[in-house]
Coordinates of C-alpha atoms and ligand atoms in Angstrom, one line a residue:
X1 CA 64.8 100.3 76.2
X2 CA 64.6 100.7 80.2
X3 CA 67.4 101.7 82.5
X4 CA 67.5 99.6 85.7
X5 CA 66.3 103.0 87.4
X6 CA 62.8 102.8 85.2
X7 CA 64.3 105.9 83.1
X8 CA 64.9 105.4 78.9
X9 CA 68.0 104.6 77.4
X10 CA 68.5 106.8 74.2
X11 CA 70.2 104.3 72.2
X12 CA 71.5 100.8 71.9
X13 CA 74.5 100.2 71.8
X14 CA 75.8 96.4 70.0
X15 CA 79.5 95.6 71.0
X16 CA 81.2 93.0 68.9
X17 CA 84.5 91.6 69.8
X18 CA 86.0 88.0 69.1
X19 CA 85.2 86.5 72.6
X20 CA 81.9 87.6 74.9
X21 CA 83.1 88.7 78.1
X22 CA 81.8 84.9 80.0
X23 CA 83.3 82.0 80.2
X24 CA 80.8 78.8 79.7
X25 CA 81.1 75.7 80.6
X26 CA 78.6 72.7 80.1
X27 CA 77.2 70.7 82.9
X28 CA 74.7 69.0 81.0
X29 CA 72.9 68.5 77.3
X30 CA 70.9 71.7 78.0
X31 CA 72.7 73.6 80.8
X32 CA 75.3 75.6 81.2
X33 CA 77.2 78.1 84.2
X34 CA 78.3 81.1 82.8
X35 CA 81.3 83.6 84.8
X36 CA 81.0 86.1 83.7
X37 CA 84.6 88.2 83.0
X38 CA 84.9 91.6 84.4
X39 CA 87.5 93.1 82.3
X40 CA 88.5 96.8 81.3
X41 CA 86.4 96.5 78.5
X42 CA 82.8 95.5 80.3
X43 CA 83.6 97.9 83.2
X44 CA 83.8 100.2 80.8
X45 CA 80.8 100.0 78.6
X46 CA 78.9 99.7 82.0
X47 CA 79.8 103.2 82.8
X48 CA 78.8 104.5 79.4
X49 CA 75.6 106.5 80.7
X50 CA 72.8 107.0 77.9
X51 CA 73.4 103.8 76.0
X52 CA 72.4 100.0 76.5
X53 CA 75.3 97.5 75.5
X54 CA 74.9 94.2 73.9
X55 CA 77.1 92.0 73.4
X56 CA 78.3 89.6 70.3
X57 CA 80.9 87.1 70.4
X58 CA 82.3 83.7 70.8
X59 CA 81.8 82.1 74.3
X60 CA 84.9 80.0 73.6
X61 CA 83.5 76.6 73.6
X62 CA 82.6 74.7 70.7
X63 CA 78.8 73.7 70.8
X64 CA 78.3 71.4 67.6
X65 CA 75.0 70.3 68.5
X66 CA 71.6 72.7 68.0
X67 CA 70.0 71.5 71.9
X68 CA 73.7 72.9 73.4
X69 CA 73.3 76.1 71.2
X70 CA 70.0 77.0 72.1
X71 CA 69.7 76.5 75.6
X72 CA 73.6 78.5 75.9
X73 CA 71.5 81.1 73.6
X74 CA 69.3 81.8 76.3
X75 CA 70.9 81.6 79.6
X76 CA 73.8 84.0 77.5
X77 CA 70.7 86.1 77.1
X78 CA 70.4 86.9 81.0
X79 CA 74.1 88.6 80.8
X80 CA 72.9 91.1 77.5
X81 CA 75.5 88.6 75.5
X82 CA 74.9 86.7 71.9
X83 CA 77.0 84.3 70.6
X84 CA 78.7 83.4 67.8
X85 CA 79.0 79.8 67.0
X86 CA 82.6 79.3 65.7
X87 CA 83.3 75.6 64.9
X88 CA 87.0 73.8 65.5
X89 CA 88.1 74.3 62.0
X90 CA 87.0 77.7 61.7
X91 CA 88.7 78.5 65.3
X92 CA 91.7 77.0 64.3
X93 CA 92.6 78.8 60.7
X94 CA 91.1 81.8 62.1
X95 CA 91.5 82.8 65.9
X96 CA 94.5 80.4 66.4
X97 CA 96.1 81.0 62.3
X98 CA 95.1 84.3 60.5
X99 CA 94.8 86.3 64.3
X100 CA 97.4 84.9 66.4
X101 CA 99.7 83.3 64.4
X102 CA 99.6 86.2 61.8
X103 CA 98.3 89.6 62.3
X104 CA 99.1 89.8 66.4
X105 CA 103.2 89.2 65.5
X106 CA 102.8 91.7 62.6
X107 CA 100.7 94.2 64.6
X108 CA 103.8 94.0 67.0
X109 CA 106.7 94.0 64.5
X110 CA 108.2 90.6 65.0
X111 CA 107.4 90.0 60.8
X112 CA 105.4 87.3 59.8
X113 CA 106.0 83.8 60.3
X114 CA 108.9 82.0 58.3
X115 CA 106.9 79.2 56.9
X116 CA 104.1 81.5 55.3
X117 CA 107.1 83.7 54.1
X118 CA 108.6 80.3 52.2
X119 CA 106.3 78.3 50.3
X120 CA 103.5 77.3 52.1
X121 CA 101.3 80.1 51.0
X122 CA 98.2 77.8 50.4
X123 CA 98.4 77.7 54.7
X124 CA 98.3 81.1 54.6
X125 CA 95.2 81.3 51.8
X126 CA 93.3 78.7 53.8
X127 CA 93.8 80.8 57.1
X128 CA 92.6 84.1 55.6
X129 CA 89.5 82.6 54.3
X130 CA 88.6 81.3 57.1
X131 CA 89.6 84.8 58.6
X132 CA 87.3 86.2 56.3
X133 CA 84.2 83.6 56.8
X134 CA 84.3 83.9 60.2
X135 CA 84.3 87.4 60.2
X136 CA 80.7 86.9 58.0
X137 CA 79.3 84.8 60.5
X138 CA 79.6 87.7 63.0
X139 CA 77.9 89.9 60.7
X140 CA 75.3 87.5 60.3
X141 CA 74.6 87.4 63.5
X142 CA 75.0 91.4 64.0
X143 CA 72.5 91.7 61.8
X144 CA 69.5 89.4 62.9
X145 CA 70.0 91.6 66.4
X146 CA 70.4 95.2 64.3
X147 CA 67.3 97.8 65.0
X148 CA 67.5 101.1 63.2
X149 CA 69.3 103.4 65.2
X150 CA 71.8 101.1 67.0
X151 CA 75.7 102.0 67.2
X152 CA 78.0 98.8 66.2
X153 CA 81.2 98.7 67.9
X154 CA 83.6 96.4 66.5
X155 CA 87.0 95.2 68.4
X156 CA 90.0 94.8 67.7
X157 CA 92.1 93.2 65.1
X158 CA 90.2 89.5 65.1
X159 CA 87.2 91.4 62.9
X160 CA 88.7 93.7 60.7
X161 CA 86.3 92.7 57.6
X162 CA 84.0 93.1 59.9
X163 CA 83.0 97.0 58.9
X164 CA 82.5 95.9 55.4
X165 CA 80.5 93.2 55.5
X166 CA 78.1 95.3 57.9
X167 CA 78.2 98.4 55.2
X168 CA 78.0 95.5 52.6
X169 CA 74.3 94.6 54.3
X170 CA 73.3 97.8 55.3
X171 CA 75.2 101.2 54.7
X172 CA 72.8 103.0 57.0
X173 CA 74.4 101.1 60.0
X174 CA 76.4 103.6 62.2
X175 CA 79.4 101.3 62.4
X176 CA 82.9 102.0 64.3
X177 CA 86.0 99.8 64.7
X178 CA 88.6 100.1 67.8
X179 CA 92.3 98.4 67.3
X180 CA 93.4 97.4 71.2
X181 CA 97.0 96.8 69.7
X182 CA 99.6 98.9 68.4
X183 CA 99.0 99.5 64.0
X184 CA 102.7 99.1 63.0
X185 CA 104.8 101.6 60.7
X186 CA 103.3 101.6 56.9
X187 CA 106.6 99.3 56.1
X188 CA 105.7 96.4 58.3
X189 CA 101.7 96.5 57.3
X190 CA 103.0 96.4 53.6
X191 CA 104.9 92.9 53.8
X192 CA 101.2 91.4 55.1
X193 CA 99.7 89.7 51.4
X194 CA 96.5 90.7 52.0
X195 CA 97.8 94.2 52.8
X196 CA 95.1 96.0 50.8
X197 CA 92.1 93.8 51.3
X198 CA 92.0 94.5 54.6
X199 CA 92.8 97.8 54.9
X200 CA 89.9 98.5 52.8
X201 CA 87.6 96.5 55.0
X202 CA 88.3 98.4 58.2
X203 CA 87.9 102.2 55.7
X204 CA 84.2 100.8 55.3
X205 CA 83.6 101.9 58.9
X206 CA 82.5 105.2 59.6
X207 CA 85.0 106.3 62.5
X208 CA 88.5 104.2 63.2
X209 CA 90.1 104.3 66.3
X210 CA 93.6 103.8 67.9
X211 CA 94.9 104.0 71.1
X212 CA 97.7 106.8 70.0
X213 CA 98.1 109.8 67.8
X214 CA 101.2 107.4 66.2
X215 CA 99.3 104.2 65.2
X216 CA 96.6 106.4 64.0
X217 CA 98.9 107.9 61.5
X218 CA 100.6 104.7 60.4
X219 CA 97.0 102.8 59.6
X220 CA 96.9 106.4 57.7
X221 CA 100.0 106.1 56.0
X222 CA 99.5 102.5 55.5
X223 CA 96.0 103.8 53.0
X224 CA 97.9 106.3 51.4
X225 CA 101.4 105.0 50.6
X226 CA 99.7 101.6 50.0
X227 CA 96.5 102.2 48.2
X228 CA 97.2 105.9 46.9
X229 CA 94.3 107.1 48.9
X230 CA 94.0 110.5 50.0
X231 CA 95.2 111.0 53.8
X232 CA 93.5 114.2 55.3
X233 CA 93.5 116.0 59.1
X234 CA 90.2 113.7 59.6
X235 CA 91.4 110.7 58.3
X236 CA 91.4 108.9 54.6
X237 CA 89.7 110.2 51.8
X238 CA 88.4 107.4 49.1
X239 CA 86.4 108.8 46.0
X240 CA 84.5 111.7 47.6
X241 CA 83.7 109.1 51.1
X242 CA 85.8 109.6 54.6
X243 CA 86.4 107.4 57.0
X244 CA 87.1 109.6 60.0
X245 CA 90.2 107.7 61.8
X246 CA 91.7 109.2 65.4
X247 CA 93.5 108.4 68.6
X248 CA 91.2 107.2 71.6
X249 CA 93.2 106.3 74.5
X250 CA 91.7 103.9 76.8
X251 CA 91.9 103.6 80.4
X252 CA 90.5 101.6 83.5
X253 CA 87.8 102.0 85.9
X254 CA 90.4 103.7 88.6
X255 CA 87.8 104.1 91.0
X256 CA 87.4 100.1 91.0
X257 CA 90.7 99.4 92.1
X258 CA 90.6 102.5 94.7
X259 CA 87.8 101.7 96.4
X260 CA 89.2 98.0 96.3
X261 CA 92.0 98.9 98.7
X262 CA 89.7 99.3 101.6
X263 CA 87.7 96.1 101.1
X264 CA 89.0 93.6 104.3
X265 CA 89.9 91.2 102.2
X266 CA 92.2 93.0 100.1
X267 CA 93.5 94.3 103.2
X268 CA 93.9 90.7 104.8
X269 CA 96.2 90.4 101.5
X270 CA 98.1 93.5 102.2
X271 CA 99.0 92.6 105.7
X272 CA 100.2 89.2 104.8
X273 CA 102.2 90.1 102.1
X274 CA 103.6 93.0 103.9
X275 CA 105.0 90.5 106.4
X276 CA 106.0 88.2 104.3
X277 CA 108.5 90.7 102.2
X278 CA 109.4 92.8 105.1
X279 CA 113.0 94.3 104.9
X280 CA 112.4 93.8 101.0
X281 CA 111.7 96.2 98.0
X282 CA 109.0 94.6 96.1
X283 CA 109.6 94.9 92.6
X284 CA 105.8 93.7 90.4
X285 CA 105.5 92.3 86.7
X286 CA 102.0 91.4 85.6
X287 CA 101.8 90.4 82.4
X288 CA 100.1 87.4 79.8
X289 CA 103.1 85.3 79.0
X290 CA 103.3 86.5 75.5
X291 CA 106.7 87.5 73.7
X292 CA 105.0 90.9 73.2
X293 CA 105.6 91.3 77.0
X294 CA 109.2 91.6 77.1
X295 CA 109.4 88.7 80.8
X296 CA 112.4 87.5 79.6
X297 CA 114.1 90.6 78.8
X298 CA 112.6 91.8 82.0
X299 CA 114.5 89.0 83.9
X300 CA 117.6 89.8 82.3
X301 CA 117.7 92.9 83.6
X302 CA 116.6 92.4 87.1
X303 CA 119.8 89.7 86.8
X304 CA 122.1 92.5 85.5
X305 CA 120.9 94.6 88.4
X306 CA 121.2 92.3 91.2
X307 CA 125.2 91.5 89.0
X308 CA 126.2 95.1 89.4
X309 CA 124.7 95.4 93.1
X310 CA 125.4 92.7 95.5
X311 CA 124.4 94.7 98.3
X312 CA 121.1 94.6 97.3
X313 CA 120.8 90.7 96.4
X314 CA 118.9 90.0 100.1
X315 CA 117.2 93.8 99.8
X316 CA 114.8 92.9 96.9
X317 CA 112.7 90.7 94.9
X318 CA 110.6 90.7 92.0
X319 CA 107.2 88.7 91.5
X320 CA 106.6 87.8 88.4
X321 CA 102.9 86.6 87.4
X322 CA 102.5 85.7 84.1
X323 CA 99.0 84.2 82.8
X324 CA 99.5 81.5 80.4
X325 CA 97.5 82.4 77.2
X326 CA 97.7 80.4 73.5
X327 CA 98.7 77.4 76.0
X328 CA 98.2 75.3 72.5
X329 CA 100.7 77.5 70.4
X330 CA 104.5 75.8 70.2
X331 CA 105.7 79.3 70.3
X332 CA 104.2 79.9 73.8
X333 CA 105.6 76.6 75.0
X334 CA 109.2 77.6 74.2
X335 CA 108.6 80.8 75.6
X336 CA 107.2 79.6 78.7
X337 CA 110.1 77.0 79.5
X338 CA 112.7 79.7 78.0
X339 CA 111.2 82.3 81.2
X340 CA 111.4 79.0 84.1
X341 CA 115.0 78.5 82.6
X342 CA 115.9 81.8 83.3
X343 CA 114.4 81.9 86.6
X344 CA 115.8 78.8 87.7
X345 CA 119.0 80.1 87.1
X346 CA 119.0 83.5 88.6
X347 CA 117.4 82.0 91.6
X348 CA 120.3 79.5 91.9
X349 CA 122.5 82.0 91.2
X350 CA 121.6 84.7 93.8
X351 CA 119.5 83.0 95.9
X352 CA 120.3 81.4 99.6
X353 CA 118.9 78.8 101.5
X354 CA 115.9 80.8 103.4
X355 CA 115.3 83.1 100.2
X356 CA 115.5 83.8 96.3
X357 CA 115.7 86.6 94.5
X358 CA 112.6 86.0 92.3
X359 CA 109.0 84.7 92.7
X360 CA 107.4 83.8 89.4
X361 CA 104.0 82.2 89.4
X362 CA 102.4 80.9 86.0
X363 CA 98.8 81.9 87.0
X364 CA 95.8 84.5 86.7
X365 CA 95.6 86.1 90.0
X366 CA 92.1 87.2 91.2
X367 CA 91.1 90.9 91.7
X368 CA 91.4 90.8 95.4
X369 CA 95.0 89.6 95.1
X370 CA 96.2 91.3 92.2
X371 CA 94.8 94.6 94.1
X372 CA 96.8 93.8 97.4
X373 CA 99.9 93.5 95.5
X374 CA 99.7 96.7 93.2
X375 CA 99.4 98.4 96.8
X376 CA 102.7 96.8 98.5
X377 CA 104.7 96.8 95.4
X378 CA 107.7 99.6 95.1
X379 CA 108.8 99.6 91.8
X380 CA 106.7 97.8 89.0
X381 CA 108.4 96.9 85.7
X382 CA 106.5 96.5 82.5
X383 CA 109.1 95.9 79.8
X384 CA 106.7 95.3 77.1
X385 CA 108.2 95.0 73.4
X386 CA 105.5 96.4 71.5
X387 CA 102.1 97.0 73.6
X388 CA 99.1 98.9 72.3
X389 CA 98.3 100.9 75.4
X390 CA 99.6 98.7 78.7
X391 CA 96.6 98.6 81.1
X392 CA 98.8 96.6 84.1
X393 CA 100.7 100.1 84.3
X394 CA 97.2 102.1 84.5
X395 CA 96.2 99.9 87.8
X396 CA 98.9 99.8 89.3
X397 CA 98.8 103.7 89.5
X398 CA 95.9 103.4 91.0
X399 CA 96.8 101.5 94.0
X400 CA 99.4 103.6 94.8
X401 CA 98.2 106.6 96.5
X402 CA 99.7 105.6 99.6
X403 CA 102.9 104.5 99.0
X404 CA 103.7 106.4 95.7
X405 CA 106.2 103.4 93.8
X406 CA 108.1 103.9 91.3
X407 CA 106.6 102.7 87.5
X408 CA 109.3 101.6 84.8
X409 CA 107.8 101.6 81.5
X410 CA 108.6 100.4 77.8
X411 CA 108.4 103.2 75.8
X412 CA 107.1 100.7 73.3
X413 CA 104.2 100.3 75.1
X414 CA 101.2 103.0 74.5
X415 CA 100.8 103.7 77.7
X416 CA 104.2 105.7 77.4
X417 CA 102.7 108.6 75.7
X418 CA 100.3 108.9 78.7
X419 CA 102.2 107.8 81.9
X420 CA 105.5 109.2 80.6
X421 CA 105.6 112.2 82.4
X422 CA 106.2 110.2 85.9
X423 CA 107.3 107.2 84.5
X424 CA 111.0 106.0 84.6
X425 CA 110.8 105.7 80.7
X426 CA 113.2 102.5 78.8
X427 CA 114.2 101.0 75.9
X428 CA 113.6 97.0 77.0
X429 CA 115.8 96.0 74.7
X430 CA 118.4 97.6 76.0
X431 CA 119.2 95.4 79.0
X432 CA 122.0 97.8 80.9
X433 CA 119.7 100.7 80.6
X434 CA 116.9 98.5 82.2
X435 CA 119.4 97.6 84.9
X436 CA 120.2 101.2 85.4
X437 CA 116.7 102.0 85.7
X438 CA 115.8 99.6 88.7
X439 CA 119.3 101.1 90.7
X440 CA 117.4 104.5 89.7
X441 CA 114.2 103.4 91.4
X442 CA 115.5 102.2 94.4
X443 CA 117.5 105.2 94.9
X444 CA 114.9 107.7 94.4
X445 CA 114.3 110.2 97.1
X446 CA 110.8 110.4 98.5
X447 CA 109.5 113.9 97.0
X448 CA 110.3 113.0 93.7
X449 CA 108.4 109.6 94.2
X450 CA 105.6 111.7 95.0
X451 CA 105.8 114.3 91.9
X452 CA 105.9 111.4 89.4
X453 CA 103.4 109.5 90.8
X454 CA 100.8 112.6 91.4
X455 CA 101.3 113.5 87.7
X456 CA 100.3 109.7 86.9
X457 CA 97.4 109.6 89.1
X458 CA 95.6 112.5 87.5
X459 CA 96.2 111.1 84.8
X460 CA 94.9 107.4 85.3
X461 CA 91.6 108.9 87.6
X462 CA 90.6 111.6 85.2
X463 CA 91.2 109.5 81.7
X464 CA 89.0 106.6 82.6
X465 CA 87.5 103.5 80.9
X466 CA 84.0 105.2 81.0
X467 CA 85.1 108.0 79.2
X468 CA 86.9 106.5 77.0
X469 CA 84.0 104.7 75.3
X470 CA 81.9 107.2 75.8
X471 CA 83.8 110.0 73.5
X472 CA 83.8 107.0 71.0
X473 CA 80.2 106.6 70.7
X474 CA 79.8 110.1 70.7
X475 CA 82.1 110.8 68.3
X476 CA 81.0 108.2 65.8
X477 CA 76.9 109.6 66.3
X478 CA 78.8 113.0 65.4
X479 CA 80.8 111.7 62.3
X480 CA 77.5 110.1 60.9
X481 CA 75.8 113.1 61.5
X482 CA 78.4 115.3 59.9
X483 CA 78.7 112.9 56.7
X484 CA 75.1 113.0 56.3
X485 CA 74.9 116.4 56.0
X486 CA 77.5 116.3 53.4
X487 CA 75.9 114.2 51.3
X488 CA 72.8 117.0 51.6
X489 CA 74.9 119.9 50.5
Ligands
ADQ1 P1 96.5 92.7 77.0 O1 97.6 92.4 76.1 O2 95.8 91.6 77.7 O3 95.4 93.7 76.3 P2 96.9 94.7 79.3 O4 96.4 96.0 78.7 O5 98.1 94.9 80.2 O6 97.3 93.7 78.1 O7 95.7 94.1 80.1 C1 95.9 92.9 80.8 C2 94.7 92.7 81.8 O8 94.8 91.4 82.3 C3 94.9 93.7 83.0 O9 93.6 94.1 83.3 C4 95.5 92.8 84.1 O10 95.1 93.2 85.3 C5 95.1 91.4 83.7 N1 96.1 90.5 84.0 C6 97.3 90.3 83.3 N2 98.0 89.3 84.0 C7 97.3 88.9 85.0 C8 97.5 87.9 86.0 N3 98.6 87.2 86.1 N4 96.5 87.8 86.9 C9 95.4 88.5 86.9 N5 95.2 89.4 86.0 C10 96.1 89.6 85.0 C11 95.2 94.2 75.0 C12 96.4 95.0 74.4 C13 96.9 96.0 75.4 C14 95.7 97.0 75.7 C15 94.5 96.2 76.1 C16 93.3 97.1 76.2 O11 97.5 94.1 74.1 O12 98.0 96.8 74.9 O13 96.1 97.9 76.7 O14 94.2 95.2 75.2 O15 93.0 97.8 75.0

């Protein structure tokens, strides 16, 4: 396997995760443009040094016919991606049912949904099947692409059989599995039906990882108080085999977003909305409308604030950009109109003719833009309910060397047990304390701006993406390693 610089790569490495990181869309029966997504998670795995990564996934279209399949095949092929072909049925009970609609609330503690919890349990069958099929059509496809020697990575909480059907196939394969989302308290993971099941399926893998020290010890918890399986300082013990499970915090490519700030364009941004806000704090939420994020909460507060402290009604403003995601869930709808209803009345409420108190834009911003205003913003808010790590917090860290804002941070969300140290730390649910928090902010003097924010920006520049999947692989060659010797002595 060459490197681009002619050297060898020692090892391959195939990444599997629910949806490839491209977005395709047809132009014709045989052709296809591809944009390709530069996420956390693909910066990431770039910067892993002695591996190659491959990806396997769902491209998020549905390409029923075989000429559509094989010509995206090949032009996916170009970006080191594979696909999964996922009919409508399948994607329905499985990404929008069994994932979304089940494990993502549960994962995040707001229970499972009502009408699974009454009767209709045959829903809730028919979604976990299809959970289950799908997750064998990925390992289908993981294994035409296997060589001996390749590392499997497997994401997050859409392929959690996915471990055992790889073992299933071929229990030489080196095989890890990575939860981006919080694992809840054993209680919460308990009231899920297929509790055991799948709890089993993700022990098949060799090494399990977490974001935190915490969620690794509840999925722990979870095996023993659950299962009766034997919980040890490496992980869980199941007749004489161990799955090695531990906390790998992720982070972001910090140097991405650094060197970002000097790009003209970003600067163009800077300028303009420097202007446009001048004589304003700029208070930042960037989030994926999702109830996981806490926006309305978040609103709440600001509205509380701007109650308690007229004199700063024409003094600040929060932007709020919110990407709509699971447009198609009724759920999201309500939550989307519940978040303009609040704005609308805030802004009616505090606002004047020439200006209102918030902005809130139902859009994905671009990297140039989002860039320019992590650098201008003074106080960013993430209010998250529940959030595995919290990667909006980790960038905007990183554009603030210059003017050193002010983060306010869920303590719910993972990131709290990294950024704590200079963040302004709340309990989001608590909407006075929030309120309290933002009056904090604004008030606070300039050298203890700076010590927080120095303490954060160690952090976020020295914990990077890079090295966050690199001690992963590393650590799951060692665990294979290690277990293969045991099985010698
Ligand atoms: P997410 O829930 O998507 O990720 P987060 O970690 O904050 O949450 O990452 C969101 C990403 O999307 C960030 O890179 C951010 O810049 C971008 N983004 C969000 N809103 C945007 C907007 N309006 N415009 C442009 N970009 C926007 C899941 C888990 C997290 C975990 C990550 C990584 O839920 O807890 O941190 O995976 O493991």
């Amino acid at each position: 396997w060459e490197k681009p610089d002619g050297g060898l790569f020692t090892q391959r490495l195939l990444v599997v995760a629910n949806r490839l990181p491209v977005s395709a869309v047809r132009k014709g029966e045989e052709s296809w443009s591809l944009d390709v997504s530069g996420g956390g998670l693909v910066s990431a795995l770039l910067g892993v040094k002695e591996v190659e990564a491959k990806w396997i996934g769902w491209a998020g279209v549905n390409v029923p016919d075989e000429p559509g399949q094989r010509a995206l095949t090949k032009a996916l092929a170009e970006k080191r991606c594979i696909p999964v072909f996922l009919d409508e049925d399948i994607v329905h009970q499985y990404y929008n049912g069994y994932c979304n609609n089940i494990l993502w609330p549960l994962f995040h503690y707001l229970g499972l949904p009502q009408e699974d919890r009454l009767a209709t349990t045959r829903s809730f069958q028919s979604q976990f099947a299809a959970y289950k099929k799908a997750n064998e059509m990925f390992a289908d496809v993981v294994c035409e692409h296997y060589e001996e020697g390749d590392v499997v990575w497997c994401h997050d909480y859409h392929l959690m059989f996915l471990p055992k059907y790889l073992k299933e196939r071929n229990p030489n394969m080196k095989v890890g599995w990575f939860l981006h989302t919080p694992f809840p308290s054993s209680e919460i993971h308990r009231t899920l039906p297929s509790r055991s099941e799948i709890l089993r399926a993700v022990l098949a893998a060799d090494l399990v990882g977490f974001h935190t020290y915490d969620y690794a010890r509840h999925f722990v918890s979870a095996c023993t108080r659950i299962m009766g399986l034997e919980g040890t300082p490496e992980g869980v013990e199941d007749n004489g085999r161990l799955t090695r499970v531990a906390a790998f915090p992720i982070g972001i490519d910090s140097d991405r977003f650094i060197h970002a700030l000097e790009n003209p364009e970003v600067q163009k941004h800077i300028a303009e909305l420097k202007e446009r806000f001048s004589g304003r704090k700029v208070m930042l939420g960037v989030d994926r409308l999702d109830m996981i994020k806490g926006i309305p909460q978040k609103i709440l507060a600001f509205e509380k604030f701007l109650e308690e402290n007229p004199y700063w009604c024409d003094k600040v403003v929060l932007l709020q950009i919110a990407v709509p995601t699971r447009t198609d869930v009724p759920e999201y709808q309500k939550l989307t109109s519940q978040v303009h209803e609040i704005v609308g009345r805030i802004n009616g409420r505090f606002g004047s003719l020439t200006t209102v108190p918030i902005h809130h834009l139902d859009r994905s911003l671009d990297f140039p833009a989002l860039c320019a205003l992590y650098a201008v913003t003074d106080i960013a808010l993430v209010t998250s309910l529940r959030d595995g790590m919290n990667l909006v917090s980790y960038e905007f860290v990183a554009c603030q060397d210059a003017k050193r804002g002010v983060l306010i941070l869920s303590e719910f969300a993972g990131a709290a047990q990294s950024l704590g140290a200079g963040a302004i730390l709340v309990n989001p649910w608590n909407i006075t304390e929030v309120a309290a928090s933002i009056g904090q902010a604004l008030n606070m003097s300039a050298e203890e701006r700076e010590k927080r924010h120095l303490l954060n920006f160690l952090h976020v520049t020295t914990h990077t993406a890079q090295e966050w999947a690199e001690t992963f692989v590393s650590e799951l060659n060692d665990t294979v390693v290690e277990a293969q010797q045991r099985r010698r002595e």
